[in-house]
mmCIF file of C-alpha atoms in Angstrom:
data_model
loop_
_atom_site.group_PDB
_atom_site.id
_atom_site.type_symbol
_atom_site.label_atom_id
_atom_site.label_comp_id
_atom_site.label_asym_id
_atom_site.label_seq_id
_atom_site.Cartn_x
_atom_site.Cartn_y
_atom_site.Cartn_z
ATOM 1 C CA UNK A 118 -121.689 26.709 41.275
ATOM 2 C CA UNK A 119 -122.331 23.256 42.478
ATOM 3 C CA UNK A 120 -119.969 21.304 44.588
ATOM 4 C CA UNK A 121 -119.261 18.854 41.748
ATOM 5 C CA UNK A 122 -118.308 21.629 39.309
ATOM 6 C CA UNK A 123 -116.067 23.272 41.872
ATOM 7 C CA UNK A 124 -114.199 20.052 42.622
ATOM 8 C CA UNK A 125 -113.615 19.265 38.915
ATOM 9 C CA UNK A 126 -112.363 22.766 38.243
ATOM 10 C CA UNK A 127 -109.936 22.544 41.139
ATOM 11 C CA UNK A 128 -108.570 19.103 40.253
ATOM 12 C CA UNK A 129 -108.491 19.402 36.459
ATOM 13 C CA UNK A 130 -105.625 21.455 35.050
ATOM 14 C CA UNK A 131 -107.019 24.431 33.196
ATOM 15 C CA UNK A 132 -105.619 25.009 29.732
ATOM 16 C CA UNK A 133 -105.148 28.682 28.805
ATOM 17 C CA UNK A 134 -107.583 28.392 25.916
ATOM 18 C CA UNK A 135 -110.162 26.623 28.078
ATOM 19 C CA UNK A 136 -109.845 29.273 30.765
ATOM 20 C CA UNK A 137 -110.378 32.006 28.196
ATOM 21 C CA UNK A 138 -113.387 30.201 26.752
ATOM 22 C CA UNK A 139 -114.880 29.732 30.225
ATOM 23 C CA UNK A 140 -114.395 33.365 31.148
ATOM 24 C CA UNK A 141 -116.155 34.626 28.005
ATOM 25 C CA UNK A 142 -119.129 32.286 28.294
ATOM 26 C CA UNK A 143 -121.777 32.872 30.964
ATOM 27 C CA UNK A 144 -121.841 30.060 33.489
ATOM 28 C CA UNK A 145 -125.080 28.317 34.185
ATOM 29 C CA UNK A 146 -125.972 25.660 36.662
ATOM 30 C CA UNK A 147 -127.871 23.662 34.078
ATOM 31 C CA UNK A 148 -126.084 21.035 32.010
ATOM 32 C CA UNK A 149 -125.125 22.116 28.492
ATOM 33 C CA UNK A 150 -127.137 19.342 26.856
ATOM 34 C CA UNK A 151 -130.423 21.093 27.644
ATOM 35 C CA UNK A 152 -129.317 24.399 26.136
ATOM 36 C CA UNK A 153 -128.294 22.802 22.811
ATOM 37 C CA UNK A 154 -130.892 22.335 20.081
ATOM 38 C CA UNK A 155 -132.005 18.804 19.297
ATOM 39 C CA UNK A 156 -130.355 18.842 15.886
ATOM 40 C CA UNK A 157 -126.923 19.534 17.382
ATOM 41 C CA UNK A 158 -124.829 16.456 17.835
ATOM 42 C CA UNK A 159 -123.100 15.893 21.162
ATOM 43 C CA UNK A 160 -119.316 16.251 21.190
ATOM 44 C CA UNK A 161 -117.293 13.128 20.965
ATOM 45 C CA UNK A 162 -114.829 12.724 23.803
ATOM 46 C CA UNK A 163 -111.979 11.925 21.366
ATOM 47 C CA UNK A 164 -112.124 15.344 19.659
ATOM 48 C CA UNK A 165 -113.219 18.226 21.869
ATOM 49 C CA UNK A 166 -113.491 21.651 20.307
ATOM 50 C CA UNK A 167 -110.434 22.840 22.147
ATOM 51 C CA UNK A 168 -108.248 20.070 20.618
ATOM 52 C CA UNK A 169 -107.915 21.773 17.248
ATOM 53 C CA UNK A 170 -106.586 25.121 18.516
ATOM 54 C CA UNK A 171 -104.200 23.291 20.861
ATOM 55 C CA UNK A 172 -102.748 21.208 18.001
ATOM 56 C CA UNK A 173 -101.566 24.195 15.987
ATOM 57 C CA UNK A 174 -99.478 25.776 18.801
ATOM 58 C CA UNK A 175 -98.116 22.355 19.751
ATOM 59 C CA UNK A 176 -96.985 21.722 16.163
ATOM 60 C CA UNK A 177 -95.494 25.188 15.940
ATOM 61 C CA UNK A 178 -93.587 24.574 19.149
ATOM 62 C CA UNK A 179 -92.174 21.310 17.789
ATOM 63 C CA UNK A 180 -90.900 22.747 14.498
ATOM 64 C CA UNK A 181 -88.233 25.109 15.867
ATOM 65 C CA UNK A 182 -86.491 22.304 17.749
ATOM 66 C CA UNK A 183 -83.312 21.204 16.041
ATOM 67 C CA UNK A 184 -83.049 17.552 15.129
ATOM 68 C CA UNK A 185 -80.291 15.574 16.755
ATOM 69 C CA UNK A 186 -77.472 14.880 14.355
ATOM 70 C CA UNK A 187 -76.897 11.237 13.594
ATOM 71 C CA UNK A 188 -73.549 9.777 14.547
ATOM 72 C CA UNK A 189 -73.746 7.287 11.698
ATOM 73 C CA UNK A 190 -71.295 8.043 8.928
ATOM 74 C CA UNK A 191 -73.233 8.608 5.741
ATOM 75 C CA UNK A 192 -71.692 7.187 2.602
ATOM 76 C CA UNK A 193 -72.301 8.678 -0.774
ATOM 77 C CA UNK A 194 -73.316 6.160 -3.379
ATOM 78 C CA UNK A 195 -72.451 6.490 -7.035
ATOM 79 C CA UNK A 196 -74.454 4.666 -9.641
ATOM 80 C CA UNK A 197 -72.627 3.617 -12.772
ATOM 81 C CA UNK A 198 -74.112 1.325 -15.372
ATOM 82 C CA UNK A 199 -71.640 -0.678 -17.427
ATOM 83 C CA UNK A 200 -73.149 -2.631 -20.267
ATOM 84 C CA UNK A 201 -70.951 -5.138 -22.062
ATOM 85 C CA UNK A 202 -72.386 -6.607 -25.240
ATOM 86 C CA UNK A 203 -70.951 -9.242 -27.482
ATOM 87 C CA UNK A 204 -71.776 -10.660 -30.891
ATOM 88 C CA UNK A 205 -71.638 -14.216 -32.119
ATOM 89 C CA UNK A 206 -68.459 -13.260 -33.965
ATOM 90 C CA UNK A 207 -66.758 -12.531 -30.641
ATOM 91 C CA UNK A 208 -66.737 -8.756 -30.929
ATOM 92 C CA UNK A 209 -67.342 -7.056 -27.596
ATOM 93 C CA UNK A 210 -68.364 -3.474 -26.812
ATOM 94 C CA UNK A 211 -68.773 -1.502 -23.598
ATOM 95 C CA UNK A 212 -71.225 1.310 -22.795
ATOM 96 C CA UNK A 213 -70.968 3.343 -19.588
ATOM 97 C CA UNK A 214 -73.703 5.543 -18.118
ATOM 98 C CA UNK A 215 -73.476 7.840 -15.088
ATOM 99 C CA UNK A 216 -76.540 9.601 -13.662
ATOM 100 C CA UNK A 217 -78.539 8.934 -16.827
ATOM 101 C CA UNK A 218 -75.846 10.438 -19.063
ATOM 102 C CA UNK A 219 -73.963 8.250 -21.520
ATOM 103 C CA UNK A 220 -70.238 8.584 -20.844
ATOM 104 C CA UNK A 221 -68.860 5.922 -23.197
ATOM 105 C CA UNK A 222 -70.675 4.286 -26.091
ATOM 106 C CA UNK A 223 -69.568 1.421 -28.309
ATOM 107 C CA UNK A 224 -66.029 1.154 -26.923
ATOM 108 C CA UNK A 225 -64.395 -1.983 -28.411
ATOM 109 C CA UNK A 226 -63.255 -4.437 -25.738
ATOM 110 C CA UNK A 227 -61.304 -7.679 -26.190
ATOM 111 C CA UNK A 228 -62.850 -10.986 -25.196
ATOM 112 C CA UNK A 229 -59.886 -11.628 -22.891
ATOM 113 C CA UNK A 230 -60.552 -8.358 -21.031
ATOM 114 C CA UNK A 231 -64.231 -9.262 -20.653
ATOM 115 C CA UNK A 232 -63.306 -12.688 -19.296
ATOM 116 C CA UNK A 233 -60.767 -11.244 -16.868
ATOM 117 C CA UNK A 234 -63.174 -8.552 -15.615
ATOM 118 C CA UNK A 235 -65.944 -11.115 -15.127
ATOM 119 C CA UNK A 236 -63.614 -13.344 -13.111
ATOM 120 C CA UNK A 237 -62.756 -10.391 -10.864
ATOM 121 C CA UNK A 238 -66.412 -9.482 -10.222
ATOM 122 C CA UNK A 239 -68.114 -12.724 -9.187
ATOM 123 C CA UNK A 240 -68.057 -16.454 -9.924
ATOM 124 C CA UNK A 241 -71.674 -16.489 -11.201
ATOM 125 C CA UNK A 242 -70.937 -13.661 -13.638
ATOM 126 C CA UNK A 243 -67.716 -15.345 -14.714
ATOM 127 C CA UNK A 244 -69.431 -18.693 -15.354
ATOM 128 C CA UNK A 245 -72.105 -17.124 -17.541
ATOM 129 C CA UNK A 246 -69.658 -15.061 -19.585
ATOM 130 C CA UNK A 247 -67.271 -17.992 -19.971
ATOM 131 C CA UNK A 248 -70.078 -20.126 -21.416
ATOM 132 C CA UNK A 249 -70.819 -17.382 -23.966
ATOM 133 C CA UNK A 250 -67.112 -17.084 -24.786
ATOM 134 C CA UNK A 251 -66.823 -20.870 -25.211
ATOM 135 C CA UNK A 252 -69.685 -20.849 -27.708
ATOM 136 C CA UNK A 253 -67.954 -18.058 -29.622
ATOM 137 C CA UNK A 254 -64.659 -20.034 -29.591
ATOM 138 C CA UNK A 255 -66.396 -23.107 -30.966
ATOM 139 C CA UNK A 256 -68.002 -21.051 -33.733
ATOM 140 C CA UNK A 257 -64.648 -19.488 -34.622
ATOM 141 C CA UNK A 258 -62.911 -22.879 -34.615
ATOM 142 C CA UNK A 259 -65.616 -24.270 -36.919
ATOM 143 C CA UNK A 260 -65.221 -21.265 -39.222
ATOM 144 C CA UNK A 261 -61.422 -21.676 -39.153
ATOM 145 C CA UNK A 262 -61.707 -25.359 -40.102
ATOM 146 C CA UNK A 263 -64.073 -24.419 -42.904
ATOM 147 C CA UNK A 264 -61.712 -21.722 -44.187
ATOM 148 C CA UNK A 265 -58.703 -24.073 -43.960
ATOM 149 C CA UNK A 266 -60.623 -26.636 -46.043
ATOM 150 C CA UNK A 267 -61.398 -23.873 -48.583
ATOM 151 C CA UNK A 268 -57.728 -22.825 -48.697
ATOM 152 C CA UNK A 269 -56.726 -26.458 -49.309
ATOM 153 C CA UNK A 270 -59.213 -26.732 -52.211
ATOM 154 C CA UNK A 271 -57.905 -23.476 -53.679
ATOM 155 C CA UNK A 272 -54.302 -24.739 -53.440
ATOM 156 C CA UNK A 273 -55.219 -27.974 -55.212
ATOM 157 C CA UNK A 274 -57.032 -26.013 -57.928
ATOM 158 C CA UNK A 275 -53.988 -23.742 -58.310
ATOM 159 C CA UNK A 276 -51.631 -26.745 -58.453
ATOM 160 C CA UNK A 277 -53.717 -28.295 -61.228
ATOM 161 C CA UNK A 278 -53.596 -25.059 -63.231
ATOM 162 C CA UNK A 279 -49.792 -24.888 -62.962
ATOM 163 C CA UNK A 280 -49.233 -28.390 -64.210
#
């Protein structure tokens, strides 16, 4: 052995797999580059041959370690989907879904209950629902005025028939 090889072997820590590989291969004083054929590519320093066998035992050693338990309190979330639909006539219905399964379908709900629930949830929700309810009120008031006018015509026609 040369003095340079001896000093690198003494200072460099010897991995068990490297030591085994060195003991099975005959040592020569000539550099390895001359003994390799020209078609062989030189090793890249980032991935030596011994890196792959070392990675498997290192990964295996990491797996048995228990993970540290988090001290953060984990909260369980529940997803419910409540769909409230209304018609122009002011009829409201509620549908409730939990985990993709329909729990309630087509449950009649009063407009007052919808308005109250919206006010409890959030101002933006309440404002939107109140505008829809106001439109429905106006339509009902217009229909009521129309029906009252019809009732008045029917009363006049009935009064004329009785005379």
